[in-house]
Tab-separated table of C-alpha atoms in Angstrom:
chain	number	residue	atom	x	y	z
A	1	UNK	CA	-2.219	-23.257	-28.975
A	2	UNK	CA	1.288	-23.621	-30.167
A	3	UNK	CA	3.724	-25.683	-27.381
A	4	UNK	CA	6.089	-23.566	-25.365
A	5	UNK	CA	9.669	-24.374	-26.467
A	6	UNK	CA	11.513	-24.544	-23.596
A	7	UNK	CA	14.874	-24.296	-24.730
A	8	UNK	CA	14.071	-21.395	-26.308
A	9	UNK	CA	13.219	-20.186	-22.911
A	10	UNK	CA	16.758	-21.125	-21.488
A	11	UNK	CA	18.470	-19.680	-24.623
A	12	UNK	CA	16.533	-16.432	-24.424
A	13	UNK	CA	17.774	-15.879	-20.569
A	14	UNK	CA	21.124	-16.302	-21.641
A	15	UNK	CA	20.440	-13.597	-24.607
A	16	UNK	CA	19.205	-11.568	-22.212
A	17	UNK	CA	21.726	-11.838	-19.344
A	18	UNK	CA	24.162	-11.307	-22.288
A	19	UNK	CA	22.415	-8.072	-23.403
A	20	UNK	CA	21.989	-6.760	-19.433
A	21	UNK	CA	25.925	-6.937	-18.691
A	22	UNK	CA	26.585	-4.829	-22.152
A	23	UNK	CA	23.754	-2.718	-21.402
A	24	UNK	CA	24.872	-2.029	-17.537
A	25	UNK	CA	28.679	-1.195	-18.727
A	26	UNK	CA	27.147	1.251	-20.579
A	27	UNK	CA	24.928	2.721	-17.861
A	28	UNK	CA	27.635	2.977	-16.310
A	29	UNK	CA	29.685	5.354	-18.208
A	30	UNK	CA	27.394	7.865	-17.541
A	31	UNK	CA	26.527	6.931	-13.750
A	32	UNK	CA	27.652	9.984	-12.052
A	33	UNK	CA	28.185	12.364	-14.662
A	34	UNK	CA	25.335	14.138	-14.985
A	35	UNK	CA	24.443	13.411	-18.036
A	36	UNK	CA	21.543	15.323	-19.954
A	37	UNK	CA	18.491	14.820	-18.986
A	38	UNK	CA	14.977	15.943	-19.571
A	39	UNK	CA	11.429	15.544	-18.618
A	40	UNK	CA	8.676	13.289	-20.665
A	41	UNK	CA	5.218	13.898	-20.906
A	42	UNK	CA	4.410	12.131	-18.098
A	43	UNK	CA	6.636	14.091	-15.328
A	44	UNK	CA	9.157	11.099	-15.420
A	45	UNK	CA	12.658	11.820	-15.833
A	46	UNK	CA	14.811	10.818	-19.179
A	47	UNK	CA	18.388	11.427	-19.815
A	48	UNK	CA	21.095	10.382	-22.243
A	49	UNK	CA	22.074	7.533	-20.692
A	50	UNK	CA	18.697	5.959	-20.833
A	51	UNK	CA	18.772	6.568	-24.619
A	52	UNK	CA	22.027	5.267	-24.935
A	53	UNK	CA	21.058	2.151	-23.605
A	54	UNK	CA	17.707	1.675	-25.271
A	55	UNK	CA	19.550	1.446	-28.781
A	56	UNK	CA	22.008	-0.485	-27.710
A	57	UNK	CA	19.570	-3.255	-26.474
A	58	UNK	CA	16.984	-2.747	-29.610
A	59	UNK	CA	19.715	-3.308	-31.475
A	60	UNK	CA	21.035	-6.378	-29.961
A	61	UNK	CA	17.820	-7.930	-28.639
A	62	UNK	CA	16.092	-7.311	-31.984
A	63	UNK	CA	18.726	-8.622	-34.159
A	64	UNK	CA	19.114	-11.647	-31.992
A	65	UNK	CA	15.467	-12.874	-32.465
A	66	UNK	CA	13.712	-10.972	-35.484
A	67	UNK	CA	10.577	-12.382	-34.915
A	68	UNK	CA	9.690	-10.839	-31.815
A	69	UNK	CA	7.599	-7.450	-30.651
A	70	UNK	CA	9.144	-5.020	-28.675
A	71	UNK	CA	8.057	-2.990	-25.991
A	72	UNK	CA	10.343	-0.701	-24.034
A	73	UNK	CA	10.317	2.623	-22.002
A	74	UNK	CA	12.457	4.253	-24.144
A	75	UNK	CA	11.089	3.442	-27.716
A	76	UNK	CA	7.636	4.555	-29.294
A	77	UNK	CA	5.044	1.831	-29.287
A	78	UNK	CA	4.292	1.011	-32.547
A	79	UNK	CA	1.857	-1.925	-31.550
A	80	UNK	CA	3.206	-4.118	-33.512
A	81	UNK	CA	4.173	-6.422	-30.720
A	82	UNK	CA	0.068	-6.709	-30.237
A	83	UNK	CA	0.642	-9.226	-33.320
A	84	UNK	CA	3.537	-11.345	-31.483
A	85	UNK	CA	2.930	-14.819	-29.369
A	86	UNK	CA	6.443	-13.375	-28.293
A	87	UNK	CA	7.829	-10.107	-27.361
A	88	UNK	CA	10.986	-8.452	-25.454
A	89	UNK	CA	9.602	-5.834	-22.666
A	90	UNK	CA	12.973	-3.736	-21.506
A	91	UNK	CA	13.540	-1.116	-19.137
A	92	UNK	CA	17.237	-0.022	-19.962
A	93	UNK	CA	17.358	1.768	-16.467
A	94	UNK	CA	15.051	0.860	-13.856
A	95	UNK	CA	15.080	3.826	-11.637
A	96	UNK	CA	16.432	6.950	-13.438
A	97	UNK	CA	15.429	9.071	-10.822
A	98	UNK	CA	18.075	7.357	-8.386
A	99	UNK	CA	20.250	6.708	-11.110
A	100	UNK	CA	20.627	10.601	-12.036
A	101	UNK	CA	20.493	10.909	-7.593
A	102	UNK	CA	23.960	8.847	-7.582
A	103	UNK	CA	21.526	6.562	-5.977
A	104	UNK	CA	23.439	2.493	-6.952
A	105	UNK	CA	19.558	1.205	-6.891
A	106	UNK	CA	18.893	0.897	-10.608
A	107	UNK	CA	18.825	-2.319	-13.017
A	108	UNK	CA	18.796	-2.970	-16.240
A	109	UNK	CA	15.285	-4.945	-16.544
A	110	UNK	CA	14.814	-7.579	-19.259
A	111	UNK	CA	11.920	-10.064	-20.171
A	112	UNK	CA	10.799	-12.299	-22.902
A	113	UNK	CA	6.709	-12.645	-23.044
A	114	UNK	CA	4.835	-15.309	-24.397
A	115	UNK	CA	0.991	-15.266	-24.561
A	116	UNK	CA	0.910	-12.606	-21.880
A	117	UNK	CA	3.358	-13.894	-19.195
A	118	UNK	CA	7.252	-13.473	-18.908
A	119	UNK	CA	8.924	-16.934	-19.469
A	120	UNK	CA	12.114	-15.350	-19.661
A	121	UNK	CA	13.819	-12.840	-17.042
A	122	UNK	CA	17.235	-11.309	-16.136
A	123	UNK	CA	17.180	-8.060	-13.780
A	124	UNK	CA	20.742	-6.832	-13.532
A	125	UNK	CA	22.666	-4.342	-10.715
A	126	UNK	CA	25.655	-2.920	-12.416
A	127	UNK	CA	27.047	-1.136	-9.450
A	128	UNK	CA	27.270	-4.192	-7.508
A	129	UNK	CA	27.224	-6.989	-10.444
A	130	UNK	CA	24.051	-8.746	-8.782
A	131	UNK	CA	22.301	-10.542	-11.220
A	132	UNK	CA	19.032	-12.197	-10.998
A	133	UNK	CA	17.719	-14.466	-14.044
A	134	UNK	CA	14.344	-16.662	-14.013
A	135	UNK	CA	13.350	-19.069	-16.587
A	136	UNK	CA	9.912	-20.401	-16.628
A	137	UNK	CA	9.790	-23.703	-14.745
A	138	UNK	CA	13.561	-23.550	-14.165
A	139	UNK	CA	13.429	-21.742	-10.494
A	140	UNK	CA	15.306	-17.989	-9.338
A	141	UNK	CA	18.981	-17.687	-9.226
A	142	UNK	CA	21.017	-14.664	-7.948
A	143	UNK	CA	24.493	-14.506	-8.956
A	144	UNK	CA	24.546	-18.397	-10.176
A	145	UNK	CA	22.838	-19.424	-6.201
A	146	UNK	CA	19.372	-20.488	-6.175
A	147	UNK	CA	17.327	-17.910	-4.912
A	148	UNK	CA	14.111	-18.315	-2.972
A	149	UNK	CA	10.813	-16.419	-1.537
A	150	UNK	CA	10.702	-15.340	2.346
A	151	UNK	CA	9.722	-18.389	4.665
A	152	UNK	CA	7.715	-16.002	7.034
A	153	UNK	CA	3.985	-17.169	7.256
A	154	UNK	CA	3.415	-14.457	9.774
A	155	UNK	CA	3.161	-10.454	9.070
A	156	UNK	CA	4.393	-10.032	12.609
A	157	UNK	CA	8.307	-9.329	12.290
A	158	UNK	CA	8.130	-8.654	8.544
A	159	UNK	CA	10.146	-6.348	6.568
A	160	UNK	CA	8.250	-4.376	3.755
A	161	UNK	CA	9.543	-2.430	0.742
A	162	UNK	CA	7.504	0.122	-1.388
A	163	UNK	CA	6.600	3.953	-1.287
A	164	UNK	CA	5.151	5.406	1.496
A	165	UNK	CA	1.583	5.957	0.051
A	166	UNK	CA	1.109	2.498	0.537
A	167	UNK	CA	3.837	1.152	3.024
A	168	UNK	CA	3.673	3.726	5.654
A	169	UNK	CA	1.607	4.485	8.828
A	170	UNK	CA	0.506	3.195	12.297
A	171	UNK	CA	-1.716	0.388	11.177
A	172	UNK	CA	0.999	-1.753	9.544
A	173	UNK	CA	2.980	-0.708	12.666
A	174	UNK	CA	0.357	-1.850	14.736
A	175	UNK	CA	0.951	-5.689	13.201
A	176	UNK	CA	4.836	-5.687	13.220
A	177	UNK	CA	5.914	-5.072	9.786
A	178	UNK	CA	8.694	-3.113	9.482
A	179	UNK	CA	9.373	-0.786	6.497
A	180	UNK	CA	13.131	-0.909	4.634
A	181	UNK	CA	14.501	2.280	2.816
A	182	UNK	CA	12.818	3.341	-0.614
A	183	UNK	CA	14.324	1.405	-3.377
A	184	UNK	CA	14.152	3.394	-6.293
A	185	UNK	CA	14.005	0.770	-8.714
A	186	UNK	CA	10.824	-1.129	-8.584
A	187	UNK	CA	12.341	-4.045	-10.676
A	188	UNK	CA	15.050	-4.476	-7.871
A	189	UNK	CA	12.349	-3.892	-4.643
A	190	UNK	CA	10.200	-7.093	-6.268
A	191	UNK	CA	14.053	-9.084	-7.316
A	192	UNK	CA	14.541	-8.376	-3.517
A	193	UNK	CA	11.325	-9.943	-2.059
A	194	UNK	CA	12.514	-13.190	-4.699
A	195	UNK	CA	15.683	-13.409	-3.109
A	196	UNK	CA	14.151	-13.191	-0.096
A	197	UNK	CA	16.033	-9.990	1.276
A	198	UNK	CA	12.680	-8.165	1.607
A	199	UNK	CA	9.570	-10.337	2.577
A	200	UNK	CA	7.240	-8.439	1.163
A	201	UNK	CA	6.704	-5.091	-1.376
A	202	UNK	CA	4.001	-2.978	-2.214
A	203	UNK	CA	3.818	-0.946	-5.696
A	204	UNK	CA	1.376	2.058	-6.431
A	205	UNK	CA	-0.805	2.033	-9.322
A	206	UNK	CA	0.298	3.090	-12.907
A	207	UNK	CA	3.470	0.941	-13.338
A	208	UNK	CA	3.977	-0.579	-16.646
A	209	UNK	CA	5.083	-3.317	-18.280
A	210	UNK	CA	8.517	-3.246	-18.082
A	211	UNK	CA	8.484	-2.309	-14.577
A	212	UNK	CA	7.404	-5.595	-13.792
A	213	UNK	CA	7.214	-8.331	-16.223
A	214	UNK	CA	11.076	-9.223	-15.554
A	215	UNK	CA	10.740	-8.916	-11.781
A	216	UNK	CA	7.531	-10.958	-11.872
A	217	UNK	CA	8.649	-14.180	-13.301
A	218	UNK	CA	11.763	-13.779	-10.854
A	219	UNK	CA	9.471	-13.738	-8.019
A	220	UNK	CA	6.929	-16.834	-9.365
A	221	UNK	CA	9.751	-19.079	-10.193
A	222	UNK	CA	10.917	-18.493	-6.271
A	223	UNK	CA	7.727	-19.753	-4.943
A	224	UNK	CA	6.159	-16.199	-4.431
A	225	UNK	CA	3.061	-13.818	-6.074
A	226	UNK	CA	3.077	-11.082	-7.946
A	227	UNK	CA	-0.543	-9.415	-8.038
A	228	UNK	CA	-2.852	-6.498	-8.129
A	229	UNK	CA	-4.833	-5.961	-4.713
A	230	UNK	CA	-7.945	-8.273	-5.769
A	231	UNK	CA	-5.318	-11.117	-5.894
A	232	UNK	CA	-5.278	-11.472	-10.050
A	233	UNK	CA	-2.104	-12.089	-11.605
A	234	UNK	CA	-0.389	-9.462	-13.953
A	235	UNK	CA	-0.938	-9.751	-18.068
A	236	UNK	CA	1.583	-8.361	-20.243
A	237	UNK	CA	1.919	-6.983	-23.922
A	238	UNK	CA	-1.373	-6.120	-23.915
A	239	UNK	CA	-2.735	-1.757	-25.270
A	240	UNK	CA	-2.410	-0.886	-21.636
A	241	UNK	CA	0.823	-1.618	-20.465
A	242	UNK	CA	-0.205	0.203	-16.822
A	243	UNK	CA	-1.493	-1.832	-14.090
A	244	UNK	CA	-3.110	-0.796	-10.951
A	245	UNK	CA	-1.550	-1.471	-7.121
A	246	UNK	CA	0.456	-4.319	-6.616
A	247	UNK	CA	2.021	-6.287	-3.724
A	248	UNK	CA	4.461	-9.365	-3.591
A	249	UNK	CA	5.723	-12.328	-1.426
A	250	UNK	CA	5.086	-15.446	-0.197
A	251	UNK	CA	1.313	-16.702	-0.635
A	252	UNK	CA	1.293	-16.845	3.308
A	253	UNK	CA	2.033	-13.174	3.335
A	254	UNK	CA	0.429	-11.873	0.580
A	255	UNK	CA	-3.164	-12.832	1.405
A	256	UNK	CA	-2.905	-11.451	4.939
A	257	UNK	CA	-1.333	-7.838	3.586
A	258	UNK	CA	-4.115	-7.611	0.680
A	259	UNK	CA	-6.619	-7.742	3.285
A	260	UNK	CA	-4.934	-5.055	5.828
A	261	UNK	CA	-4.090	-2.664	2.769
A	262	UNK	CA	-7.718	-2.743	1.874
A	263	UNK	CA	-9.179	-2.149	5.561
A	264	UNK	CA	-9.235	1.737	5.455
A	265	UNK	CA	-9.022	1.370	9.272
């Protein structure tokens, strides 16, 4: 197998904390605007500014580095990117259903992929200007500050983020985790937990790829897990960019919440 350069790693995350800041300043022209929108096959919502952002970032990102697949929300996969050791995976809003809502919890969600796992990783806030990056090896940082998992090693006094289907009800109640407001954008829920503002999240089954694969390497390079429910880790640029039921944290509290999500009890 070929080595991992890492300088290319570190040069990528500044390509791609480059591309975010264009790509939120453009978001944000239509942030509150009500700009056209419509409905994909899938019952998610799309609008203009999406689109609008998607181009803008193929056209950068692509240009930048030739040589690598691309996989996005926004752009029909032509599988080519099957073929790549490397490939960008973008989500040019994170959370259009808040971000058409007025809602100020989207991102701009950005990775670079190598062999199946992000080594490269900026999810970006334009409202507020927080910016998360990750390089593989090279730790978390939020706005410049190095950013780190929860230190909790006990569910007990816990905050939780993630939809109701999977966060809600008496029996997490019963062992003193407490859930936070919805955050629309998934990417920005698991950028939270790697910050540590949020010690854990849960995700339903079905996201994709560029969901998570930004997010994820932000939360393993600040000591935490990303994983499904039978404790694998997450493979990317693979057909089937959907995954099923996910949580993240700290190793101390993921184990302990796999086990008590799976307990139908």
């Amino acid at each position: 197998m070929p080595v991992r350069d890492a300088q290319t790693d570190r040069d990528d995350t500044d390509l791609l904390t480059e591309a975010a800041r264009a790509a939120g300043e453009i978001a944000l022209t239509f942030f509150r605007k009500d700009p056209r929108r419509w409905t994909k096959e899938n019952d998610s919502p799309v609008s203009e500014a999406d689109i609008a952002v998607d181009r803008h970032l193929e056209e950068l990102l692509r240009a930048a580095r030739p040589g690598y697949g691309w996989l996005s929300e926004e752009t029909a996969d032509d599988r080519i990117r099957l073929e790549k050791r490397r490939s960008f995976v973008v989500d040019p809003i994170d959370g259009t259903r808040g971000f058409l809502a007025g809602s100020d919890e989207w991102t701009v969600a950005l990775a670079v992929v190598e062999d199946g796992r992000p080594v490269s990783a900026v999810v970006y806030r334009p409202v507020n200007g927080d910016l998360y990056r990750a390089t593989l090896g090279s730790g978390t940082t939020l706005n410049g500050q190095s950013a780190a998992i929860s230190r909790r090693t006990a569910l007990q006094g816990s905050s939780l983020a993630g939809p109701r289907t999977l966060s809600d009800g008496t029996k997490l109640e019963g062992h003193g985790l407490a859930r936070i407001g919805y955050v629309p954008s998934l990417a920005l829920r698991l950028a939270m937990v790697a910050a540590g503002r949020v010690d854990v999240a849960v995700a339903r089954e079905n996201a994709c790829d560029w969901d998570l694969a930004a997010a994820d390497l932000l939360v393993q390079e600040a000591g935490g897990r990303l994983e499904d429910m039978s404790g694998t880790p997450l493979a990317y640029n693979r057909p089937s960019v959907r995954h099923p039921a996910l949580l993240a944290g700290p190793p101390a509290l993921v184990d302990p919440l796999r086990v008590l999500l799976a307990d139908p009890g």
